[in-house]
mmCIF file of C-alpha atoms and ligand atoms in Angstrom:
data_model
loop_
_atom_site.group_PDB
_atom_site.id
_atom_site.type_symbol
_atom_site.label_atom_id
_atom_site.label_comp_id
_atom_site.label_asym_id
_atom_site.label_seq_id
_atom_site.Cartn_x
_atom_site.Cartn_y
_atom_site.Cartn_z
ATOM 1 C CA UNK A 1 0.564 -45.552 -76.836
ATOM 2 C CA UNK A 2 3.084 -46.262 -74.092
ATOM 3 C CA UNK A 3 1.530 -44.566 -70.311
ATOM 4 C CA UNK A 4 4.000 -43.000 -67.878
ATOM 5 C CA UNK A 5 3.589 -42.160 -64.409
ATOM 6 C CA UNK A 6 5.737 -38.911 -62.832
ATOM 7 C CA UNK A 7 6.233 -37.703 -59.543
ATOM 8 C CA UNK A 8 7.638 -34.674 -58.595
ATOM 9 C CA UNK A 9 6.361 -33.187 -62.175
ATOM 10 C CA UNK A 10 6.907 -29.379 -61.222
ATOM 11 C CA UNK A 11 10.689 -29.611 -60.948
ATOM 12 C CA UNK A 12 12.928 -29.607 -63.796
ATOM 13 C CA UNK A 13 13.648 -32.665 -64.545
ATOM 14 C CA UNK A 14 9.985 -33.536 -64.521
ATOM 15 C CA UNK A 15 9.134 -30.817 -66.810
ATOM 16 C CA UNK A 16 12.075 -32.113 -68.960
ATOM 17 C CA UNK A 17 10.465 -35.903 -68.626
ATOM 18 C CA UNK A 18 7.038 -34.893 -69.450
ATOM 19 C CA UNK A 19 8.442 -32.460 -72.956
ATOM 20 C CA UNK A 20 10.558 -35.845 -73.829
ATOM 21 C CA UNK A 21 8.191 -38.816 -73.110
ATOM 22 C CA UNK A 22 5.202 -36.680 -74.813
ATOM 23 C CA UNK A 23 7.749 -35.942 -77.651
ATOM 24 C CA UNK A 24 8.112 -39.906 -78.176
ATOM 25 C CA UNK A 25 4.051 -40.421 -77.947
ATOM 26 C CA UNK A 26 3.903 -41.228 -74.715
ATOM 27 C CA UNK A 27 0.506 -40.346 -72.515
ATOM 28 C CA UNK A 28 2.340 -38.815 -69.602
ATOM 29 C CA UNK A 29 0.255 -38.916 -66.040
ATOM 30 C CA UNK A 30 2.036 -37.192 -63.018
ATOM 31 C CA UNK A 31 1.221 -36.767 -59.089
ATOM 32 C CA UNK A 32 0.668 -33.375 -58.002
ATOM 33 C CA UNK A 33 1.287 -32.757 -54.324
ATOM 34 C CA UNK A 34 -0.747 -30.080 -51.907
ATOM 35 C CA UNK A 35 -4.072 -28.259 -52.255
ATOM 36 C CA UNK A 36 -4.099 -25.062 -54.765
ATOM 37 C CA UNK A 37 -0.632 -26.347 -55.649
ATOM 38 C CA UNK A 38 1.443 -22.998 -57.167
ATOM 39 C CA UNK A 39 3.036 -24.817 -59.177
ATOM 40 C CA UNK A 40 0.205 -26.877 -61.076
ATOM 41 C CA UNK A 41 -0.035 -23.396 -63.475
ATOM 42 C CA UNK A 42 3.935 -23.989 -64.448
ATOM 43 C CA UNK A 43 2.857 -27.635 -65.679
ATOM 44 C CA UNK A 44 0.226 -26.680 -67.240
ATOM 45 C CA UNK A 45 2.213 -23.994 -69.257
ATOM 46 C CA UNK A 46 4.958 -25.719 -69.999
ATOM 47 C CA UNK A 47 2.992 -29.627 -70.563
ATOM 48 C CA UNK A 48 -0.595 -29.161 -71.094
ATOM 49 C CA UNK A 49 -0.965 -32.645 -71.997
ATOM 50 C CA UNK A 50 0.243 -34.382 -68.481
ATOM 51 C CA UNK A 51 -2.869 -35.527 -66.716
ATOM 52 C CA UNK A 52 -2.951 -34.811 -63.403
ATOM 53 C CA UNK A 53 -3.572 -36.690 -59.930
ATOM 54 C CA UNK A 54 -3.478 -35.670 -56.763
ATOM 55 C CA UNK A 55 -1.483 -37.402 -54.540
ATOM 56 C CA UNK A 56 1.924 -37.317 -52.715
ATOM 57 C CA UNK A 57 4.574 -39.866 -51.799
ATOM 58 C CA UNK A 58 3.919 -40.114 -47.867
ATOM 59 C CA UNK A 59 0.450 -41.283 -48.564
ATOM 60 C CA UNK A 60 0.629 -44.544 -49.960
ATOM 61 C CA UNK A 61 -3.661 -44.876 -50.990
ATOM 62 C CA UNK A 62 -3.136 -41.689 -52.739
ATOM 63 C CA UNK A 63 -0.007 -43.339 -54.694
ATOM 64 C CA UNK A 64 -2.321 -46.710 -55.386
ATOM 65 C CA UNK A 65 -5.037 -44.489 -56.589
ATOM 66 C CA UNK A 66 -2.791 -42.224 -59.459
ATOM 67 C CA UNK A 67 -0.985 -45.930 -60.717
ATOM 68 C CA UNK A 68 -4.457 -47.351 -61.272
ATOM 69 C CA UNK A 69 -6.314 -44.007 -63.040
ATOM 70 C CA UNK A 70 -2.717 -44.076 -64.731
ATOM 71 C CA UNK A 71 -2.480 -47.519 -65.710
ATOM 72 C CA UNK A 72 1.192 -46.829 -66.591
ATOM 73 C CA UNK A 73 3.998 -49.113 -68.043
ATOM 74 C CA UNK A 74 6.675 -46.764 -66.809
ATOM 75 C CA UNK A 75 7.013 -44.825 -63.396
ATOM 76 C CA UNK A 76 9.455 -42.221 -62.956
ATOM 77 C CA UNK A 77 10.114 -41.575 -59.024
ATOM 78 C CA UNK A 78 11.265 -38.216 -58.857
ATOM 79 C CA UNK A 79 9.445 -36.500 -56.032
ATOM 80 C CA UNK A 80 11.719 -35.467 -53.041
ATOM 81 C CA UNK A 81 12.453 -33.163 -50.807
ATOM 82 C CA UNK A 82 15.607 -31.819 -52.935
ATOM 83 C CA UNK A 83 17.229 -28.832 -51.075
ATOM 84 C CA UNK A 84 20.417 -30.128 -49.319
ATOM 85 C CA UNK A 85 20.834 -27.357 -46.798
ATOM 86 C CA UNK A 86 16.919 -27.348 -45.939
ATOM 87 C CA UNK A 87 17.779 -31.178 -45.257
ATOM 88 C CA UNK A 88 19.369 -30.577 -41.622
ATOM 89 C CA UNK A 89 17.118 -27.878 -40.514
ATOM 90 C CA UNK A 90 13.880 -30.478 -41.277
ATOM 91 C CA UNK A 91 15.377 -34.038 -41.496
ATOM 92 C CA UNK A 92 12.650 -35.429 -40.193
ATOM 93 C CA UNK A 93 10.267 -34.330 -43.339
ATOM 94 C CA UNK A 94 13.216 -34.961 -45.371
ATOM 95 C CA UNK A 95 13.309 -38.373 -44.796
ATOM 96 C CA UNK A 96 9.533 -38.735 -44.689
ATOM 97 C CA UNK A 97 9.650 -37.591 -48.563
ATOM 98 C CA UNK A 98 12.679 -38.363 -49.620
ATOM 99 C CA UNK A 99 13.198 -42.167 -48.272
ATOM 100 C CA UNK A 100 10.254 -43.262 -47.215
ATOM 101 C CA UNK A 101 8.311 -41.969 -49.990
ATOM 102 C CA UNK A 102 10.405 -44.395 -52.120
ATOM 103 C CA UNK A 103 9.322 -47.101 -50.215
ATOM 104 C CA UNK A 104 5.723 -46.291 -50.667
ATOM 105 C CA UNK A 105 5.811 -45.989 -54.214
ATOM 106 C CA UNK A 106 7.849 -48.954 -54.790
ATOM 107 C CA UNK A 107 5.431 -51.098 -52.728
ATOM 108 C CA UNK A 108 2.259 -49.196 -54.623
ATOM 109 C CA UNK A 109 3.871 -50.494 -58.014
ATOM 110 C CA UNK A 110 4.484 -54.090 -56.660
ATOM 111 C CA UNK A 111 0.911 -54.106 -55.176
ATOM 112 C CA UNK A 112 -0.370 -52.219 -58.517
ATOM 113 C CA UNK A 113 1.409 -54.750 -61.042
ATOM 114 C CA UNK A 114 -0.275 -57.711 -58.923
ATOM 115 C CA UNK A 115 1.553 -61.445 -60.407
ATOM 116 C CA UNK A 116 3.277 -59.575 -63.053
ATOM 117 C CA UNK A 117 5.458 -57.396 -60.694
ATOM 118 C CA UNK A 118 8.615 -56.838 -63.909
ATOM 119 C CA UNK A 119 5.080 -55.528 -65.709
ATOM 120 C CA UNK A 120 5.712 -51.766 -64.552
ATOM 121 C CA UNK A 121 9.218 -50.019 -64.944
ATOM 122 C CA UNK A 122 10.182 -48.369 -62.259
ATOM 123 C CA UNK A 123 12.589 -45.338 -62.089
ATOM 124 C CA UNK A 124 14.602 -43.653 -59.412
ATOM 125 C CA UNK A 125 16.054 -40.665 -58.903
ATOM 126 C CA UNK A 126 19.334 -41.506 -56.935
ATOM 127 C CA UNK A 127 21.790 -38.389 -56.285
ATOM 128 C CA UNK A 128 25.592 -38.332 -56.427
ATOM 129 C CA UNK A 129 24.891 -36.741 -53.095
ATOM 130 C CA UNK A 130 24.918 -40.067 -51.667
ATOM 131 C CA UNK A 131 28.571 -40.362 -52.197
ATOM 132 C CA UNK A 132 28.814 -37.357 -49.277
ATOM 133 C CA UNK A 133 32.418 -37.406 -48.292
ATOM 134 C CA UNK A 134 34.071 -39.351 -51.158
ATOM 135 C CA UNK A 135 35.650 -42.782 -51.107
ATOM 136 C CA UNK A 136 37.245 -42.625 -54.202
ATOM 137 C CA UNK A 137 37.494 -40.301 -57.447
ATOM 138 C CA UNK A 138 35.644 -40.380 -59.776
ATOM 139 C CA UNK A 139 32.330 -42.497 -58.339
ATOM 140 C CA UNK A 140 30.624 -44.758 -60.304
ATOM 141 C CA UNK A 141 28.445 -47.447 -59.515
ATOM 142 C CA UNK A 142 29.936 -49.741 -56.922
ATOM 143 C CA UNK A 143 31.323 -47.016 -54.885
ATOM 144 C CA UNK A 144 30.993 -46.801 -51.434
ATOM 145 C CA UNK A 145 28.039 -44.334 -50.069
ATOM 146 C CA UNK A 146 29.011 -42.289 -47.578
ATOM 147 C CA UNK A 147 25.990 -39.794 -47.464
ATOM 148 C CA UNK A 148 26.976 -36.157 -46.122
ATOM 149 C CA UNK A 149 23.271 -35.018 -44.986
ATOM 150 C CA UNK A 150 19.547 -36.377 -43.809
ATOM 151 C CA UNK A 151 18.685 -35.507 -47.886
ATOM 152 C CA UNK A 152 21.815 -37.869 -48.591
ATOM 153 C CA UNK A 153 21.194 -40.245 -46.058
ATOM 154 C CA UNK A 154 17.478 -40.284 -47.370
ATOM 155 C CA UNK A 155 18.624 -41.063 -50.728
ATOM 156 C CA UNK A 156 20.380 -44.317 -49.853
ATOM 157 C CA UNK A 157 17.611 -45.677 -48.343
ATOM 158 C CA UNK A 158 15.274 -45.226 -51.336
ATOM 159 C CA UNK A 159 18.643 -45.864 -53.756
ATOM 160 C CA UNK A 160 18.656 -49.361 -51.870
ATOM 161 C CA UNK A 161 15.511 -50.215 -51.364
ATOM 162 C CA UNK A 162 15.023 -49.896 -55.238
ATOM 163 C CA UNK A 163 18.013 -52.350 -55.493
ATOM 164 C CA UNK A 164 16.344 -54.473 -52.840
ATOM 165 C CA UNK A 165 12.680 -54.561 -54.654
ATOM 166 C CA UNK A 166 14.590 -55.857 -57.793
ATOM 167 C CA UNK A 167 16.132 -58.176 -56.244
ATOM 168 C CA UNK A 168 13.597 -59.988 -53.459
ATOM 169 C CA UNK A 169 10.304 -59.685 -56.217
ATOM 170 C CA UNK A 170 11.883 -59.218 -59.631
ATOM 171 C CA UNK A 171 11.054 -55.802 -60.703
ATOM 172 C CA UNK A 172 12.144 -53.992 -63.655
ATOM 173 C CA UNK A 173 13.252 -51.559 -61.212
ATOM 174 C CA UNK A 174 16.301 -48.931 -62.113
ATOM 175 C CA UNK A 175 17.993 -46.525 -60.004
ATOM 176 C CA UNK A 176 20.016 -43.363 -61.455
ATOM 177 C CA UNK A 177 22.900 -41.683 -59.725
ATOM 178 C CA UNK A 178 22.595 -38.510 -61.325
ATOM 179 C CA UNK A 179 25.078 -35.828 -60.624
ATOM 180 C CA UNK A 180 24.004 -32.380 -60.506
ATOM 181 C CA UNK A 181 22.330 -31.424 -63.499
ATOM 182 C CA UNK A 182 21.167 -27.692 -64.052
ATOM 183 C CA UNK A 183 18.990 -25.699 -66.139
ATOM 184 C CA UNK A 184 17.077 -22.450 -66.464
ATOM 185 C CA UNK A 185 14.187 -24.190 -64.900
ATOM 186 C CA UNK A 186 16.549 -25.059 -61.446
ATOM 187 C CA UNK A 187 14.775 -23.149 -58.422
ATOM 188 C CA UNK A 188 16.856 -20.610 -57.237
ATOM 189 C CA UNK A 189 17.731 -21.797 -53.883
ATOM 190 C CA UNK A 190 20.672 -23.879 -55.627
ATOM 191 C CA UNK A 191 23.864 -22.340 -56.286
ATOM 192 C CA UNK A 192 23.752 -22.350 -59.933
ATOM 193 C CA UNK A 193 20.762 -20.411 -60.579
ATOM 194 C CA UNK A 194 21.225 -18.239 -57.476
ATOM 195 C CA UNK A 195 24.189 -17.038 -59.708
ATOM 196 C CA UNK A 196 23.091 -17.292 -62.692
ATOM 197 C CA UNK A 197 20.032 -14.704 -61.744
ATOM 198 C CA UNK A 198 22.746 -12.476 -59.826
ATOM 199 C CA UNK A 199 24.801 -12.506 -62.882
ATOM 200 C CA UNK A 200 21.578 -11.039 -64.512
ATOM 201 C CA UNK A 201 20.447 -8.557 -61.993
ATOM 202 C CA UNK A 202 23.620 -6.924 -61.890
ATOM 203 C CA UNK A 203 24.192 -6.523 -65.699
ATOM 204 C CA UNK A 204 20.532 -5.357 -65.493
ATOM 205 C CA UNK A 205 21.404 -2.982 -62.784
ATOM 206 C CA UNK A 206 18.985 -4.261 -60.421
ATOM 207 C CA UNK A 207 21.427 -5.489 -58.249
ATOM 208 C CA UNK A 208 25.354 -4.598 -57.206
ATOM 209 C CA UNK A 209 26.054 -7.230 -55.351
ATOM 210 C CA UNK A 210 25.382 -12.029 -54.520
ATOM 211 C CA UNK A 211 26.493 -13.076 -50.717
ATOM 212 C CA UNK A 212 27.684 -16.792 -51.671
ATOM 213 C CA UNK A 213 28.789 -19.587 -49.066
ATOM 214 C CA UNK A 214 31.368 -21.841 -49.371
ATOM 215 C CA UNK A 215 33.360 -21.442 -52.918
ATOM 216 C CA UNK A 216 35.768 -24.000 -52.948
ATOM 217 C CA UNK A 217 32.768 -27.453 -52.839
ATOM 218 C CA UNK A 218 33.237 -28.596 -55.973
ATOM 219 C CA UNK A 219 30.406 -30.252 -58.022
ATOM 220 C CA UNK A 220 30.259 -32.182 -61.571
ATOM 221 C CA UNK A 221 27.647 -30.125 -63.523
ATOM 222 C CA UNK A 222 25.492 -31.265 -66.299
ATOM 223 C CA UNK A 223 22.459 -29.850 -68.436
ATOM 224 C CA UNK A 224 19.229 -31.640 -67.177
ATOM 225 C CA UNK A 225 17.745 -31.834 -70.739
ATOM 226 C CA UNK A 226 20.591 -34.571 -71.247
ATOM 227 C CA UNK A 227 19.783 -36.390 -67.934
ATOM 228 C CA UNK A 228 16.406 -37.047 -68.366
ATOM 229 C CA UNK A 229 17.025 -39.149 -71.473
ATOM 230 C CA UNK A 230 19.551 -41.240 -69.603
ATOM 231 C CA UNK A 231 16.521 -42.172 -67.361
ATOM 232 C CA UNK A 232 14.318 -42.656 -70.089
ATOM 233 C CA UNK A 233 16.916 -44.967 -72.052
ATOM 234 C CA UNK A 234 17.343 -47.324 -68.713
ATOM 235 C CA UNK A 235 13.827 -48.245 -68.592
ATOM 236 C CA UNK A 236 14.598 -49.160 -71.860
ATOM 237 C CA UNK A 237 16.711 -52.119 -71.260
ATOM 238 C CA UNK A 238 15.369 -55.692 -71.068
ATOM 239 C CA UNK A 239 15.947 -55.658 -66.963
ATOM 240 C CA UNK A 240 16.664 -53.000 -63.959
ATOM 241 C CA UNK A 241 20.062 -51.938 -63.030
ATOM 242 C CA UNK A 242 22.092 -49.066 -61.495
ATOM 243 C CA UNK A 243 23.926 -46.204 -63.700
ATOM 244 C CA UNK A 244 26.023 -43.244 -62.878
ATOM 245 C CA UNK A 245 24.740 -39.891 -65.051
ATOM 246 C CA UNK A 246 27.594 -37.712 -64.625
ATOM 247 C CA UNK A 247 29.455 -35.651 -67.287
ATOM 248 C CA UNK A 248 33.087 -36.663 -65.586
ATOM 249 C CA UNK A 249 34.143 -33.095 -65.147
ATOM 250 C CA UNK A 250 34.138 -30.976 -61.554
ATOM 251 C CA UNK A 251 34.348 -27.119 -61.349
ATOM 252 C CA UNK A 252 34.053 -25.564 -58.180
ATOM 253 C CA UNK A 253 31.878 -22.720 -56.925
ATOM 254 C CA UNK A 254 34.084 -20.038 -58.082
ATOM 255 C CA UNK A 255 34.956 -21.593 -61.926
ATOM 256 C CA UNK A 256 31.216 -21.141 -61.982
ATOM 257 C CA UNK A 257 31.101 -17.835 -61.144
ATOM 258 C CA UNK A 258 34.199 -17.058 -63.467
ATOM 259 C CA UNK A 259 32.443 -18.797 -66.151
ATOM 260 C CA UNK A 260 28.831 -16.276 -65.686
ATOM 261 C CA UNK A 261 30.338 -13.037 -64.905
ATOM 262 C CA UNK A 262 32.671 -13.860 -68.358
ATOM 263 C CA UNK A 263 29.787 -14.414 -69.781
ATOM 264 C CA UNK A 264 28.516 -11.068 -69.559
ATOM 265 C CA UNK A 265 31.913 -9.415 -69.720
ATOM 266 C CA UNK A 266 33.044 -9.238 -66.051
ATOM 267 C CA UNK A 267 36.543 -10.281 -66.064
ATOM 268 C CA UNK A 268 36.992 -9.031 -62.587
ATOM 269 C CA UNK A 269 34.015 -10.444 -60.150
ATOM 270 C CA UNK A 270 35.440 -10.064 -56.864
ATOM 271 C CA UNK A 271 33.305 -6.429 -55.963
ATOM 272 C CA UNK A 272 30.497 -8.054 -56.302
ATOM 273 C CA UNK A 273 30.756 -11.350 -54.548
ATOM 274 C CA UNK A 274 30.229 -11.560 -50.808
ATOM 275 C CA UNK A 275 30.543 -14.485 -48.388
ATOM 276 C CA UNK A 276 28.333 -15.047 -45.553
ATOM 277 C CA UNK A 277 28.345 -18.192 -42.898
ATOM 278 C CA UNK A 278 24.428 -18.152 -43.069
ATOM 279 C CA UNK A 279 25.083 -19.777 -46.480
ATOM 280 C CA UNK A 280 27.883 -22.563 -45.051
ATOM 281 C CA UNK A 281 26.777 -26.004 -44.602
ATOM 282 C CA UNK A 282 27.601 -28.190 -41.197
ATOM 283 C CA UNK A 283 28.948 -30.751 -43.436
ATOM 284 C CA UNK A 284 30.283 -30.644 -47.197
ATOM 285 C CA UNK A 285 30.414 -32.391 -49.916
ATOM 286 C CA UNK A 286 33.955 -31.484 -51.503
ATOM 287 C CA UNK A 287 34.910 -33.464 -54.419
ATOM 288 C CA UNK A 288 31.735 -35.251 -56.333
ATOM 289 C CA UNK A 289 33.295 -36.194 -60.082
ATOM 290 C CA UNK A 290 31.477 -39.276 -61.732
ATOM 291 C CA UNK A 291 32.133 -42.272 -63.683
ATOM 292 C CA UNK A 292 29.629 -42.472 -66.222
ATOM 293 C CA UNK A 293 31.295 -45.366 -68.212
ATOM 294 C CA UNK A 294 28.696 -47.995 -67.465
ATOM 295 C CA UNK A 295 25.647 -45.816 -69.002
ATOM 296 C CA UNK A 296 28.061 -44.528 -72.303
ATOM 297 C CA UNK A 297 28.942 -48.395 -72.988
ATOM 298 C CA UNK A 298 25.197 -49.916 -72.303
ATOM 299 C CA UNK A 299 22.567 -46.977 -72.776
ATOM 300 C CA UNK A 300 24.699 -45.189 -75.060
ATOM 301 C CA UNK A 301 24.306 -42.234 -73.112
ATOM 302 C CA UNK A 302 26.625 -39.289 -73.074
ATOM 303 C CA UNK A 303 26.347 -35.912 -72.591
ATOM 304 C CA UNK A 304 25.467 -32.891 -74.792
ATOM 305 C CA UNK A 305 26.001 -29.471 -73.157
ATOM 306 C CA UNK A 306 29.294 -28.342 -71.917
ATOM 307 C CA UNK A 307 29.719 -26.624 -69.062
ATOM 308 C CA UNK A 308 30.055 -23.290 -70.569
ATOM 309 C CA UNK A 309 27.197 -23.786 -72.494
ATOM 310 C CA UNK A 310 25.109 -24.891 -69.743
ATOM 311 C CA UNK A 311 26.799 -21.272 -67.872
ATOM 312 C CA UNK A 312 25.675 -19.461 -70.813
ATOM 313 C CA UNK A 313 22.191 -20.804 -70.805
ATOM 314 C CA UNK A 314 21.423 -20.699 -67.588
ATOM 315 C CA UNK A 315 22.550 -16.364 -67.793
ATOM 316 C CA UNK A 316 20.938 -15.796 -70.976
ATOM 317 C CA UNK A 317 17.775 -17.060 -70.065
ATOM 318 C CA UNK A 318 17.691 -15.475 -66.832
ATOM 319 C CA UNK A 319 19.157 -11.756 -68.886
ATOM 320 C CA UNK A 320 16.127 -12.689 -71.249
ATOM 321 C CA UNK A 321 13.702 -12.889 -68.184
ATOM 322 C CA UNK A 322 14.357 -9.659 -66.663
ATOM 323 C CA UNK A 323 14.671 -7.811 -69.623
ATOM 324 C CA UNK A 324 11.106 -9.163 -70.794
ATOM 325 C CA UNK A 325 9.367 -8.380 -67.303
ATOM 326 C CA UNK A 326 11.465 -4.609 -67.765
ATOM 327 C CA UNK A 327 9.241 -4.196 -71.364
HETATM 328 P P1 GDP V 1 23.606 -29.649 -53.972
HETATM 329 O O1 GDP V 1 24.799 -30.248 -54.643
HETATM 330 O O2 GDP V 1 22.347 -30.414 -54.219
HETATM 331 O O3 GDP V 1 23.833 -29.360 -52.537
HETATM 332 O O4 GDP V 1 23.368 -28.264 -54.767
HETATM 333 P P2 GDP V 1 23.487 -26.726 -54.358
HETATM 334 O O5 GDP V 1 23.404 -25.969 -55.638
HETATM 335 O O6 GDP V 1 22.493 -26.359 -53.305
HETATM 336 O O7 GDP V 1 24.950 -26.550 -53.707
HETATM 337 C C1 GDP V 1 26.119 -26.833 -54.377
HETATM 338 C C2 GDP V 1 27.321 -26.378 -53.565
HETATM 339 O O8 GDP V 1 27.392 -24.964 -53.588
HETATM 340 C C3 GDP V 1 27.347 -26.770 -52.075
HETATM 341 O O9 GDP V 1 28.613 -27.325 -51.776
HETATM 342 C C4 GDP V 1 27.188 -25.459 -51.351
HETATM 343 O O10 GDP V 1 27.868 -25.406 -50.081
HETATM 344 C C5 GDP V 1 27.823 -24.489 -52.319
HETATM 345 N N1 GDP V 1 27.379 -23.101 -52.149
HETATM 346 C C6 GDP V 1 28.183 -22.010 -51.956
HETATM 347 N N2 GDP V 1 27.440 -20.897 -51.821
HETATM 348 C C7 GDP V 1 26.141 -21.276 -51.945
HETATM 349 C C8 GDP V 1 24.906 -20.564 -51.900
HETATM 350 O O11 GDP V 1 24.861 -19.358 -51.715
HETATM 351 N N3 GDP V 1 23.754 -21.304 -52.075
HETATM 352 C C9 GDP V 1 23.784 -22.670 -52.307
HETATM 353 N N4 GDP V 1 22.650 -23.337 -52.504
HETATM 354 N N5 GDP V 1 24.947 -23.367 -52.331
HETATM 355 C C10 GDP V 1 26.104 -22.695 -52.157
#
């Protein structure tokens, strides 16, 4: 039985991780951060089966410690600090997490797999955020970084210091530049889900009303489920390497929130949208579209959920929510 080793288990994608690699007979360990953790009841709803150890990526021991109770052949770095706009307001924490805490698991892997460093597969979580104000359209692989934010500029340390590990000791180490990918389990703080639970609350009548910032950023949207295979299927291959996840498509703000008020029937949106600064960034991202031509011809990867299917999930399941809690 293959052993894998997760960080940041109580966001989506590590939920969606845990459901696959258990699905393929995997015995799936995971770090859990903080003391009387909130979220530890979530992963134990949703993947009773993940063993649990306590740790988190700014303290190396505690990192050592989970990869030798663990004993895993596969580690999936995706523990971070994720909220962009949080980024300015605490980039020192940001970069603690998000880029150092790369570092530290990277080195606890080498140290872990001892003369054998290829022994342990190592994952991690790049972001298409690192591509900040864009060099060229689409991105893929070998475009220049030109990160946007301290979470962006935190990324491209830990995106390079992945490459760097594989090359300077030989580890089977992979980094994924995964555009945004959404789902019903995205924490609603990001713009997708804050609309998709609007969308819901006002159908419901709990609400009349969403105060949005910018609506012209554009992003390339894809269905998490989907993305977390594409991780899964570049540990896979017989050596490390660097692959764009994207779905190739960009819709801004304002397609998205023509695509969830449709959904429910709102042709007409524009009464209940508001705009506030509070929700404007000091520095955008405008135009993130990737390549994902590399991971179609060598993983075989593409992906499955459209965008107005991902829309309609993400509104259903919140519709389903609040009409469950009203019962
Ligand atoms: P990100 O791509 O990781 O930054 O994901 P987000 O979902 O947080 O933001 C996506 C884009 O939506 C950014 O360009 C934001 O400026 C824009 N946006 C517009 N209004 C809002 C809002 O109310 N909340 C958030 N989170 N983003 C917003």
């Amino acid at each position: 039985m293959p052993r894998a080793l997760i960080t940041g288990i109580t966001g989506q994608d590590g939920l969606y991780l845990a459901e696959l690699l258990i699905g393929k007979g995997y015995e799936v360990h995971a770090v859990l951060r903080g003391q009387n953790n909130p979220k530890r009841a979530i992963v134990e709803a949703v993947a009773p089966e993940v063993v649990l150890h306590t740790g988190d990526l700014t303290d190396f021991s505690s990192l050592l410690r989970a990869l030798n109770a663990s004993q895993p052949d596969e580690v999936y770095n995706l523990g971070a600090v994720s909220f962009v706009a949080y980024s300015w307001e605490n980039a020192h924490v940001t970069t603690e997490v998000t880029g150092t805490g790369v570092l530290n698991m990277l080195e606890a892997v080498r140290l872990h797999a001892g003369n054998d460093p290829a022994a342990v597969r190592f994952y991690q979580a790049s972001s298409s955020e690192m591509f900040g104000k864009v060099q060229q359209v689409p991105q893929h692989e070998r475009t220049l970084l030109w990160p946007r934010s301290p979470y962006g500029v935190a990324k491209v340390f830990g995106h390079y210091m992945t490459i760097n590990y594989r090359e300077s000791y030989g580890m089977h180490a992979s980094s994924g530049i995964l555009f945004n990918h959404e789902s019903p389990r995205r924490g609603p703080e990001f713009v997708t889900r804050k609309i998709s639970m609007a969308v819901a609350a006002i159908v419901e009548g709990r609400s009349d009303h969403v105060v949005m910032g910018n609506l012209d950023a554009e992003r390339d949207w894809g269905f998490a489920g989907d993305y977390v295979e594409g991780m899964w299927r570049m540990l896979q291959q017989p050596t490390g390497d660097d692959y764009v996840l994207a779905t190739g498509v960009s819709r801004s703000i304002r397609d998205f929130l023509d695509a969830a008020f449709t959904h429910v029937g709102i042709e007409d949106w524009s009464d209940y949208v508001r705009q506030d600064p509070r929700f404007m960034r000091p520095a955008e991202v405008d135009h993130l579209v990737g390549d994902a031509s590399k991971a179609r011809e060598v993983l075989g990867w593409t992906p499955s959920v459209s965008f107005p299917e991902l829309v309609a999930m993400m509104v259903d399941a919140d519709l389903a929510q609040l009409r469950a809690e009203r019962k």
